[in-house]
PDB file of C-alpha atoms in Angstrom:
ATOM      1  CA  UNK A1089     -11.702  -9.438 -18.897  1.00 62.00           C
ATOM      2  CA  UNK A1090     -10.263  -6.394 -17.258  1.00 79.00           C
ATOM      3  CA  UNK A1091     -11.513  -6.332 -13.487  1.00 90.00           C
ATOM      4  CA  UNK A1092     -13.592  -3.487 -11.987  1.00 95.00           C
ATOM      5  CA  UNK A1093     -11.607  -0.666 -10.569  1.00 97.00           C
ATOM      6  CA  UNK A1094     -12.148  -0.234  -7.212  1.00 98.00           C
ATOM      7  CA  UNK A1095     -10.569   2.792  -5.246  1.00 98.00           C
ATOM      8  CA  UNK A1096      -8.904   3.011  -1.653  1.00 98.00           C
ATOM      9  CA  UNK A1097      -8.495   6.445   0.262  1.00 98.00           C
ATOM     10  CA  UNK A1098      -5.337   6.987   1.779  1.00 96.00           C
ATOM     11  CA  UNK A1099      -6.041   8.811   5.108  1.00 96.00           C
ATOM     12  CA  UNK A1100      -2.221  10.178   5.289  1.00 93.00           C
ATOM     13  CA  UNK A1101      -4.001  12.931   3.705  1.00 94.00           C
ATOM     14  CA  UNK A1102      -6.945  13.324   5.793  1.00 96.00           C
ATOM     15  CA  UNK A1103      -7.657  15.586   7.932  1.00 96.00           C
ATOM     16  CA  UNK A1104      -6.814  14.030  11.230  1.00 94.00           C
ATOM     17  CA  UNK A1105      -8.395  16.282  13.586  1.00 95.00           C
ATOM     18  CA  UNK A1106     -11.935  15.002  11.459  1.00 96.00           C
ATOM     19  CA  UNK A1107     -11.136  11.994  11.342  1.00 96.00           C
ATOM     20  CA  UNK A1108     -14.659  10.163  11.329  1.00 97.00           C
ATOM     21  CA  UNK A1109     -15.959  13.075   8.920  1.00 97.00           C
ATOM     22  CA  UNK A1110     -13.661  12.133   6.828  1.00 98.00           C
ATOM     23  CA  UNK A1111     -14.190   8.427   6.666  1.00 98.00           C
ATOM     24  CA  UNK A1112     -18.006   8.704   6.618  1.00 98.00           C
ATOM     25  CA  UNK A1113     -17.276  11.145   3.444  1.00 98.00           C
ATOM     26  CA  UNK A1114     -15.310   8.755   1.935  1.00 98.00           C
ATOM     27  CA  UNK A1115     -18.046   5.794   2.214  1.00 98.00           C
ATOM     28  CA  UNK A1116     -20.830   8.298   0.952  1.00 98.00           C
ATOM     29  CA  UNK A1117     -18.641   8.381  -1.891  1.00 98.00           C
ATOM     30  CA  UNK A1118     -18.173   5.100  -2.967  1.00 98.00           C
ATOM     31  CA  UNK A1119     -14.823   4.326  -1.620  1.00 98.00           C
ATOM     32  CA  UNK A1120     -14.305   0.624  -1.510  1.00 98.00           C
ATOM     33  CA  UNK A1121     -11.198   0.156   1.114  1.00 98.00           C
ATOM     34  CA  UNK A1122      -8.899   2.458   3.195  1.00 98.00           C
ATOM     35  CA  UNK A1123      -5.020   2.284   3.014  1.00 98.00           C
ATOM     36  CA  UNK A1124      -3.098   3.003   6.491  1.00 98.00           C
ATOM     37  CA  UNK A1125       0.252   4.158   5.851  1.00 96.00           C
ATOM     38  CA  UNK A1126       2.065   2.681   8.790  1.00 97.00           C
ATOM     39  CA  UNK A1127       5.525   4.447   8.834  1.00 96.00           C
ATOM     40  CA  UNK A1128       8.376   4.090  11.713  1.00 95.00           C
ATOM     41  CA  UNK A1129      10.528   7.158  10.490  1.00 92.00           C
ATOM     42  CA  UNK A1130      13.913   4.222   9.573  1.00 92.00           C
ATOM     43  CA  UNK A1131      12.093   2.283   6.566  1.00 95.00           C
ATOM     44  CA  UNK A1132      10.849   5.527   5.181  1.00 94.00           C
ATOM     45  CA  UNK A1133      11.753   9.104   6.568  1.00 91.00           C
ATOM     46  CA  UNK A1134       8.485   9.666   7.903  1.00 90.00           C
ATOM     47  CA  UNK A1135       6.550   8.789  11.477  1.00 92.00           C
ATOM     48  CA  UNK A1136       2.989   8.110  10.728  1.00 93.00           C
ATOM     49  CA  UNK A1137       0.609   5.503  12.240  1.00 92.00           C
ATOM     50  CA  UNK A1138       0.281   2.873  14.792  1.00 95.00           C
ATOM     51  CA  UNK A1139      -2.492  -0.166  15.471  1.00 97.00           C
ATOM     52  CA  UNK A1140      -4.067   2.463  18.041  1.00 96.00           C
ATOM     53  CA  UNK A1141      -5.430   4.246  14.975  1.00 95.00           C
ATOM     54  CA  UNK A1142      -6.162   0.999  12.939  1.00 97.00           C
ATOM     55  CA  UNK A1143      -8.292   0.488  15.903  1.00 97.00           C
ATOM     56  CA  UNK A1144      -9.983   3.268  16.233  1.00 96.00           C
ATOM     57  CA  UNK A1145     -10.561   3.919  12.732  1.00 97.00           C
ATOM     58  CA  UNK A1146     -12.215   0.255  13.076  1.00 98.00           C
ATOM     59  CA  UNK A1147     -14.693   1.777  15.285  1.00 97.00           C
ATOM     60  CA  UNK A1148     -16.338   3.332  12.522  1.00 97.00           C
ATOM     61  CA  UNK A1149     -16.355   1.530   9.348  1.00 98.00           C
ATOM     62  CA  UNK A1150     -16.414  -1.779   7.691  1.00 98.00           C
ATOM     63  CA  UNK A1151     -15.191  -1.380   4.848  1.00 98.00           C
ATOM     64  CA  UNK A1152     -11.776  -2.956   4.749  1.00 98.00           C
ATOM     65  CA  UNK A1153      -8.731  -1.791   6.099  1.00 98.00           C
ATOM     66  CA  UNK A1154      -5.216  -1.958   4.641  1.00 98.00           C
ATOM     67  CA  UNK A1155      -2.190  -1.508   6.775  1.00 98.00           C
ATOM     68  CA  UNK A1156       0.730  -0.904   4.790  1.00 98.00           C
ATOM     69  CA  UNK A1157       3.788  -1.445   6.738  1.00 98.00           C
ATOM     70  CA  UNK A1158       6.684   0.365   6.154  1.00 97.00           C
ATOM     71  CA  UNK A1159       8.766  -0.688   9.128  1.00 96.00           C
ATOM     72  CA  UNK A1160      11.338  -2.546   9.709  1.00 95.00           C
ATOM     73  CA  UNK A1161      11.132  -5.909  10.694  1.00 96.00           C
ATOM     74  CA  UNK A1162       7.293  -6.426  10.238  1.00 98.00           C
ATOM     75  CA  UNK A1163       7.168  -9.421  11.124  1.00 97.00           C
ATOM     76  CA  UNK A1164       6.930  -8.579  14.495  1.00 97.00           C
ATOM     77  CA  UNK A1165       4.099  -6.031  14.059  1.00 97.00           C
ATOM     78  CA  UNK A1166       1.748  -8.535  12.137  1.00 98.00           C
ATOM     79  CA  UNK A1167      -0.304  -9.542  15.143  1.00 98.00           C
ATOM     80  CA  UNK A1168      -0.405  -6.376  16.739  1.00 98.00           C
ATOM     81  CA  UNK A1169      -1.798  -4.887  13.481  1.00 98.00           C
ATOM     82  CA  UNK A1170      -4.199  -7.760  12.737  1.00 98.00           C
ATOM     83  CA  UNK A1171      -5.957  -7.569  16.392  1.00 98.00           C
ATOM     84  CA  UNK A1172      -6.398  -3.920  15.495  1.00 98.00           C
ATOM     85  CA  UNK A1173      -8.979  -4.561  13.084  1.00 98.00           C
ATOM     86  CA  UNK A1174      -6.380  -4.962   9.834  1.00 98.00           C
ATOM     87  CA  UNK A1175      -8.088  -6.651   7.354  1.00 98.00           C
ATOM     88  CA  UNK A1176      -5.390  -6.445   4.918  1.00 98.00           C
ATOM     89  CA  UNK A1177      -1.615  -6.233   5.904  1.00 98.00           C
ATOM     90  CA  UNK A1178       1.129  -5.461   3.490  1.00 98.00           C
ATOM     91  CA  UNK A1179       4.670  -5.560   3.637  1.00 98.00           C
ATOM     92  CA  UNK A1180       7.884  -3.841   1.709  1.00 98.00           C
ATOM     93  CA  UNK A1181      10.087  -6.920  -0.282  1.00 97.00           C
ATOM     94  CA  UNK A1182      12.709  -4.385   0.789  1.00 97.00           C
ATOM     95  CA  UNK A1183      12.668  -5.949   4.713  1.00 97.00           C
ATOM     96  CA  UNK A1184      13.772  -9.074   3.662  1.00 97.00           C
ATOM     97  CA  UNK A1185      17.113  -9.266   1.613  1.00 92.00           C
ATOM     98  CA  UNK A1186      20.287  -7.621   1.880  1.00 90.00           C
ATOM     99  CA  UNK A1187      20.300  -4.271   1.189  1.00 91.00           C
ATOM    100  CA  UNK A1188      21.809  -2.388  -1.503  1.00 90.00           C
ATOM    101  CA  UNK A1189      24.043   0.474  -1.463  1.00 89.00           C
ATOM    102  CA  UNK A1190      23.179   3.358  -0.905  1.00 88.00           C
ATOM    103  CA  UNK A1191      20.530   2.105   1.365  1.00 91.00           C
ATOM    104  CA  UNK A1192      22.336   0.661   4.372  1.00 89.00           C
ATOM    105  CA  UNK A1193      22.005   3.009   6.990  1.00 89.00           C
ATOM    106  CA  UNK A1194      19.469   4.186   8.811  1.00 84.00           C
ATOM    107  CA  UNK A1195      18.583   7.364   7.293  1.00 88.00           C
ATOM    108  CA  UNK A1196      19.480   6.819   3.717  1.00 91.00           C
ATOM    109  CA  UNK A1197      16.364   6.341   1.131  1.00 91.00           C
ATOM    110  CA  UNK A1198      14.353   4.941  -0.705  1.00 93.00           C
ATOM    111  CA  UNK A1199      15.199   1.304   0.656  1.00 93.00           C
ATOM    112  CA  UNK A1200      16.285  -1.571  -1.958  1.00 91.00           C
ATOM    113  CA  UNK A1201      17.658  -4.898  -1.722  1.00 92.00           C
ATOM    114  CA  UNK A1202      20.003  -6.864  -3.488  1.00 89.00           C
ATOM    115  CA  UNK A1203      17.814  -9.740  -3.743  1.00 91.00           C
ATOM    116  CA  UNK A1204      15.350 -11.531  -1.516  1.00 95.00           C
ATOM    117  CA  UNK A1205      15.307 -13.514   0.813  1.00 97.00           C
ATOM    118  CA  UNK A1206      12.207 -15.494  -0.022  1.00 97.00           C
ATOM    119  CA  UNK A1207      12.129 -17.855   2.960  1.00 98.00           C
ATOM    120  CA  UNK A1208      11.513 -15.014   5.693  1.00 98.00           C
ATOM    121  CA  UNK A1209       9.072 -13.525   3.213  1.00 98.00           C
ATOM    122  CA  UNK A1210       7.194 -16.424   2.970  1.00 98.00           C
ATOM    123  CA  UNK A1211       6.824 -17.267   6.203  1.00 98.00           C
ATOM    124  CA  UNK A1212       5.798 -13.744   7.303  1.00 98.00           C
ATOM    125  CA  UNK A1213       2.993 -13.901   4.478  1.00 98.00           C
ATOM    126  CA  UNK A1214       1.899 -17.345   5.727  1.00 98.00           C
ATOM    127  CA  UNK A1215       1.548 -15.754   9.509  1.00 98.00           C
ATOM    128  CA  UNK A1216      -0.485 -12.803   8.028  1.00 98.00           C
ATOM    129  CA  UNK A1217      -2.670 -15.865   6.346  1.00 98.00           C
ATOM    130  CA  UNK A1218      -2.981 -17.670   9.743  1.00 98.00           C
ATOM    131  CA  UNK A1219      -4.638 -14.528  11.702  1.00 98.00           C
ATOM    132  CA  UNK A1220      -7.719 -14.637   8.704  1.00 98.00           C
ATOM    133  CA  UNK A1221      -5.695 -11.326   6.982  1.00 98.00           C
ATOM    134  CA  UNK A1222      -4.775 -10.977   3.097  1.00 98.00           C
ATOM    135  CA  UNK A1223      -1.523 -10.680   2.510  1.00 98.00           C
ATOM    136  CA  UNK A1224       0.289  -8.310   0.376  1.00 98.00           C
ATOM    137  CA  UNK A1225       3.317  -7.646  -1.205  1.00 98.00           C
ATOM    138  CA  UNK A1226       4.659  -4.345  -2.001  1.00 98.00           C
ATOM    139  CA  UNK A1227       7.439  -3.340  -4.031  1.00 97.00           C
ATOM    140  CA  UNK A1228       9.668  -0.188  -4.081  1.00 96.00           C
ATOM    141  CA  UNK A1229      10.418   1.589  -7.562  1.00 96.00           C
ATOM    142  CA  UNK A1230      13.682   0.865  -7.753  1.00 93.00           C
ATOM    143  CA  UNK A1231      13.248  -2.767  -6.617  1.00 94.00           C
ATOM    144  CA  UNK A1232      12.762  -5.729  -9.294  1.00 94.00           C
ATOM    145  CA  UNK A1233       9.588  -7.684  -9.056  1.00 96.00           C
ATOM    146  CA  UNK A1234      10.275 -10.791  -6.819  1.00 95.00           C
ATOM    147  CA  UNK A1235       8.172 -13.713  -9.184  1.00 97.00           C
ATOM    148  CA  UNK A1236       8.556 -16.614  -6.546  1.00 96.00           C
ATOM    149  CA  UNK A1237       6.370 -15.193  -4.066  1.00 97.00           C
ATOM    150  CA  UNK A1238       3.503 -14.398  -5.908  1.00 97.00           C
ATOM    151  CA  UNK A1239       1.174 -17.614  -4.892  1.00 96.00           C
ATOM    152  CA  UNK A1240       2.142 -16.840  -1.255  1.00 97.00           C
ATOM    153  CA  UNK A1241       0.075 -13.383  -1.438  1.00 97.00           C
ATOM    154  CA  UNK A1242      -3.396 -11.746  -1.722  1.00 98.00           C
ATOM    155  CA  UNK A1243      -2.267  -9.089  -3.891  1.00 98.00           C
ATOM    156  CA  UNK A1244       1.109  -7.176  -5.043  1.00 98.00           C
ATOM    157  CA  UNK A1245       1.328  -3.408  -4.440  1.00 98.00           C
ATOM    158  CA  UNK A1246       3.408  -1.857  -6.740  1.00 98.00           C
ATOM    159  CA  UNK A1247       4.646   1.711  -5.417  1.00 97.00           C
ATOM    160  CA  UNK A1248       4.895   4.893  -7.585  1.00 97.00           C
ATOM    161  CA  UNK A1249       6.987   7.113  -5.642  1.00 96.00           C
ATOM    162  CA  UNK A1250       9.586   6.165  -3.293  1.00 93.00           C
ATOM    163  CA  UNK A1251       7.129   6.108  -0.386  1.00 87.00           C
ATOM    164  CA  UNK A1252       7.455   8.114   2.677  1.00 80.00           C
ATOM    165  CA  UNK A1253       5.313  10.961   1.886  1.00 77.00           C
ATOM    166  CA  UNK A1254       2.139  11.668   0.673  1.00 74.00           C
ATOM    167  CA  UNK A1255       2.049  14.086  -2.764  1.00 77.00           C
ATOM    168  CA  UNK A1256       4.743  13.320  -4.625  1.00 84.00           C
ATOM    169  CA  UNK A1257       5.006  13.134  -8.619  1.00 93.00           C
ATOM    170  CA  UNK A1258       3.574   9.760 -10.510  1.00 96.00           C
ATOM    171  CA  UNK A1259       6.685   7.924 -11.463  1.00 97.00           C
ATOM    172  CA  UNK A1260       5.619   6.055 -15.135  1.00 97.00           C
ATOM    173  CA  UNK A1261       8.682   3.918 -14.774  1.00 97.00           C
ATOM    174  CA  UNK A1262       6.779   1.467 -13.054  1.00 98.00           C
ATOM    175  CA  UNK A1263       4.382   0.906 -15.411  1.00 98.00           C
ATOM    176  CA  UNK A1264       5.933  -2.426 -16.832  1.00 98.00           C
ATOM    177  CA  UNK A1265       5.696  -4.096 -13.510  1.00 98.00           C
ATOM    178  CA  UNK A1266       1.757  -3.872 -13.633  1.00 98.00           C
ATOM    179  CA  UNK A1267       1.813  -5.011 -16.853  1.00 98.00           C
ATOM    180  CA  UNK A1268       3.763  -8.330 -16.224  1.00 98.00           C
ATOM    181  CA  UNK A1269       1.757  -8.872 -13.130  1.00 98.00           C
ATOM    182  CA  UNK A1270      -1.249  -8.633 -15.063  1.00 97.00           C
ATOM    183  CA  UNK A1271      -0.066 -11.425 -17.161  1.00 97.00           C
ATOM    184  CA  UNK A1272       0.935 -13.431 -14.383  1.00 97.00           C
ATOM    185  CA  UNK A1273      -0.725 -13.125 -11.307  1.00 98.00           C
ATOM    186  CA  UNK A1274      -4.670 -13.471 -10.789  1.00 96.00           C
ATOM    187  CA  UNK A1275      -4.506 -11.238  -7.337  1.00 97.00           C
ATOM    188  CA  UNK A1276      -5.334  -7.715  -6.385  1.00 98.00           C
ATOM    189  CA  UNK A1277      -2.776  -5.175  -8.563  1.00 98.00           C
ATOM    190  CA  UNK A1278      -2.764  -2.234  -7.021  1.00 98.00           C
ATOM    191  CA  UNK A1279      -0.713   1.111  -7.283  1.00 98.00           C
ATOM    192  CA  UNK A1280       0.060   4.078  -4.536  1.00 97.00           C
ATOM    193  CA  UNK A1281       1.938   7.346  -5.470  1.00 95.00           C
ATOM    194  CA  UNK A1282       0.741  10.268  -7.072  1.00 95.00           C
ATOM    195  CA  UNK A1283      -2.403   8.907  -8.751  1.00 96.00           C
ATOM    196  CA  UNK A1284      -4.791  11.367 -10.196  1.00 96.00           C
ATOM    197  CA  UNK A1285      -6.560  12.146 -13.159  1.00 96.00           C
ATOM    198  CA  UNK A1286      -3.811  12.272 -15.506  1.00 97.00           C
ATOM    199  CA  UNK A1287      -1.766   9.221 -13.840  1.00 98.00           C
ATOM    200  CA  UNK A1288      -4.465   7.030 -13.291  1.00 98.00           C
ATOM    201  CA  UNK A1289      -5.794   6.294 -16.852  1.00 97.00           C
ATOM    202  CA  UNK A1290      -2.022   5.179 -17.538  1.00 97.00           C
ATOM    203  CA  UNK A1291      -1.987   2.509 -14.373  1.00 98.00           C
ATOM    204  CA  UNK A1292      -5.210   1.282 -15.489  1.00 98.00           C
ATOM    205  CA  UNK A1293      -3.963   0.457 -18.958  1.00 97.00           C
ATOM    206  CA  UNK A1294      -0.973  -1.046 -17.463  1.00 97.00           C
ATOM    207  CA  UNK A1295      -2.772  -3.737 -15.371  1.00 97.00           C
ATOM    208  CA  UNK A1296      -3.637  -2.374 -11.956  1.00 98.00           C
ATOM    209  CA  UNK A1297      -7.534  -2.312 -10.862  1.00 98.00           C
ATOM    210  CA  UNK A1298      -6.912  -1.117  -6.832  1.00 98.00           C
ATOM    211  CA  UNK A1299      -6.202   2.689  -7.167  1.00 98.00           C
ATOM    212  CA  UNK A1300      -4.804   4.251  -3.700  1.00 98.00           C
ATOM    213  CA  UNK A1301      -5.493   7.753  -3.871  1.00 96.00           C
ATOM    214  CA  UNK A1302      -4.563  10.381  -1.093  1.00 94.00           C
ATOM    215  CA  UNK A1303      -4.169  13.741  -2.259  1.00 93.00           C
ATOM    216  CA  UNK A1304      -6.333  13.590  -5.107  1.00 96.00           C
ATOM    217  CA  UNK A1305      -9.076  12.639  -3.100  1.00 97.00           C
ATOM    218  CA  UNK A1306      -9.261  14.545   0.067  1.00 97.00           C
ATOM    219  CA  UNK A1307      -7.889  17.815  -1.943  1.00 95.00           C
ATOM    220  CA  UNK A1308     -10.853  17.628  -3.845  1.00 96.00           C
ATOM    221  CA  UNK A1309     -14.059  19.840  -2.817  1.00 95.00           C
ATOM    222  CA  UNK A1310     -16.111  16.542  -4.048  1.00 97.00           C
ATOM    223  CA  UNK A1311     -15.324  13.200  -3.519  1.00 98.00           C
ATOM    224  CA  UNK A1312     -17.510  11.463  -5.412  1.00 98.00           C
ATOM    225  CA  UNK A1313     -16.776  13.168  -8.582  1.00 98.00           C
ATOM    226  CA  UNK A1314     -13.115  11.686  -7.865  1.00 98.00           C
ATOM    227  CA  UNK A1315     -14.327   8.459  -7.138  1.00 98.00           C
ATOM    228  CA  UNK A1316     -16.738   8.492 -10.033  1.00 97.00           C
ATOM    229  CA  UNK A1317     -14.173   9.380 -12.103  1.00 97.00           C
ATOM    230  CA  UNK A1318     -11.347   6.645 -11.210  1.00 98.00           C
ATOM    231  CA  UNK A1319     -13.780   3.650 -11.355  1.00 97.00           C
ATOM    232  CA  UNK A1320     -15.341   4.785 -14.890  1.00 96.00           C
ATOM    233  CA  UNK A1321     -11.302   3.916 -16.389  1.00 95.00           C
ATOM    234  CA  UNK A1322     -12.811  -0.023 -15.609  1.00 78.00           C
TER     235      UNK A1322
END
């Protein structure tokens, strides 16, 4: 039995200045979760979000809260982002392995590893487990799903652009690793980049059942059309 979709509004594309509007829209709507793109401009070429707005944000929901770290060396951010009101912290496979070429510097994207190092991995997802938080993996598009790790963690996020941005174009070449996780792993499968209309019907069929959706949603003059829409593919 397929599980029910349920929908999580990426507030990269909010509009930051509204931020509570926007959030209380989103709930009105039907949303189910929010994702926090937590970037540090040397994992991804971006500089996005910190606890300070996990906390405020907490302020004025309860509906869950996703933290999706795209730092380096999250580890040691895990407790600062869980006693911001995180209910839900997710970290890049990518931190933990050696990296491949041409990924080794600083400012050269997306970020991929050679293979990984599931010790540190483990141990980081078993901290995220001790401070009451569900722990995700997430995986890069160019990076191999990592099987041994999958009864350490809440749920697997599969990325469908090479994050770093919001808006970019649906990449369907990831579309196989829903559909082995969906054979093999009873957690949350859920997908980021690009998801619309058109994209979403195809993730769906492949396995996932946690849509993020940024520009979609808040580019959209009614969000619960949008949300309507994406939960009816269940």
């Amino acid at each position: 039995m397929n599980k029910a979709i349920e929908v999580s509004a990426s507030i990269l594309a909010a509009d930051f200045s509204n931020l509570e509007r926007d959030i209380k829209r989103c709930e009105d709507a039907g949303v189910g979760r929010f994702h926090i793109d937590c970037m540090d401009g040397h994992f991804v070429p971006n500089l996005t979000i910190g606890p300070v707005i996990v906390e405020a944000m907490r302020k004025h929901t309860k509906l869950p809260l996703e933290t999706h770290l795209m730092i380096e060396h999250p580890g040691d951010y895990i407790e600062s982002y869980a006693k911001a009101g995180a209910d839900i912290i997710q970290i890049q496979v990518e931190c933990y392995g050696k990296r491949r070429r041409p990924s080794l510097e600083w400012n050269q994207w997306p970020k991929e590893v050679e293979g990984v190092n599931v010790a540190a991995l483990r141990a980081d997802l078993k901290r995220i487990r001790a401070f009451g938080r569900k722990a995700f993996v997430v995986f890069n598009p160019g990076t191999p799903l990592c099987e041994e790790i999958l009864n350490d963690c809440d749920g697997v996020l599969v990325m469908s652009v090479n994050p770093g941005f919001a808006g970019q174009k649906f990449m369907p070449e990831v579309l196989p690793k829903l559909k082995r996780l969906k054979e093999i792993f009873k957690g949350d499968i859920a997908i980021d980049g690009g998801i619309n209309a058109q994209t979403a019907p195809q993730a769906v069929g492949a396995g996932a059942h946690v849509l993020i959706t940024a520009s979609y949603l808040f580019g959209s003059s009614n969000f619960s059309d949008v949300i309507k829409n994406l939960k009816s593919l269940s």
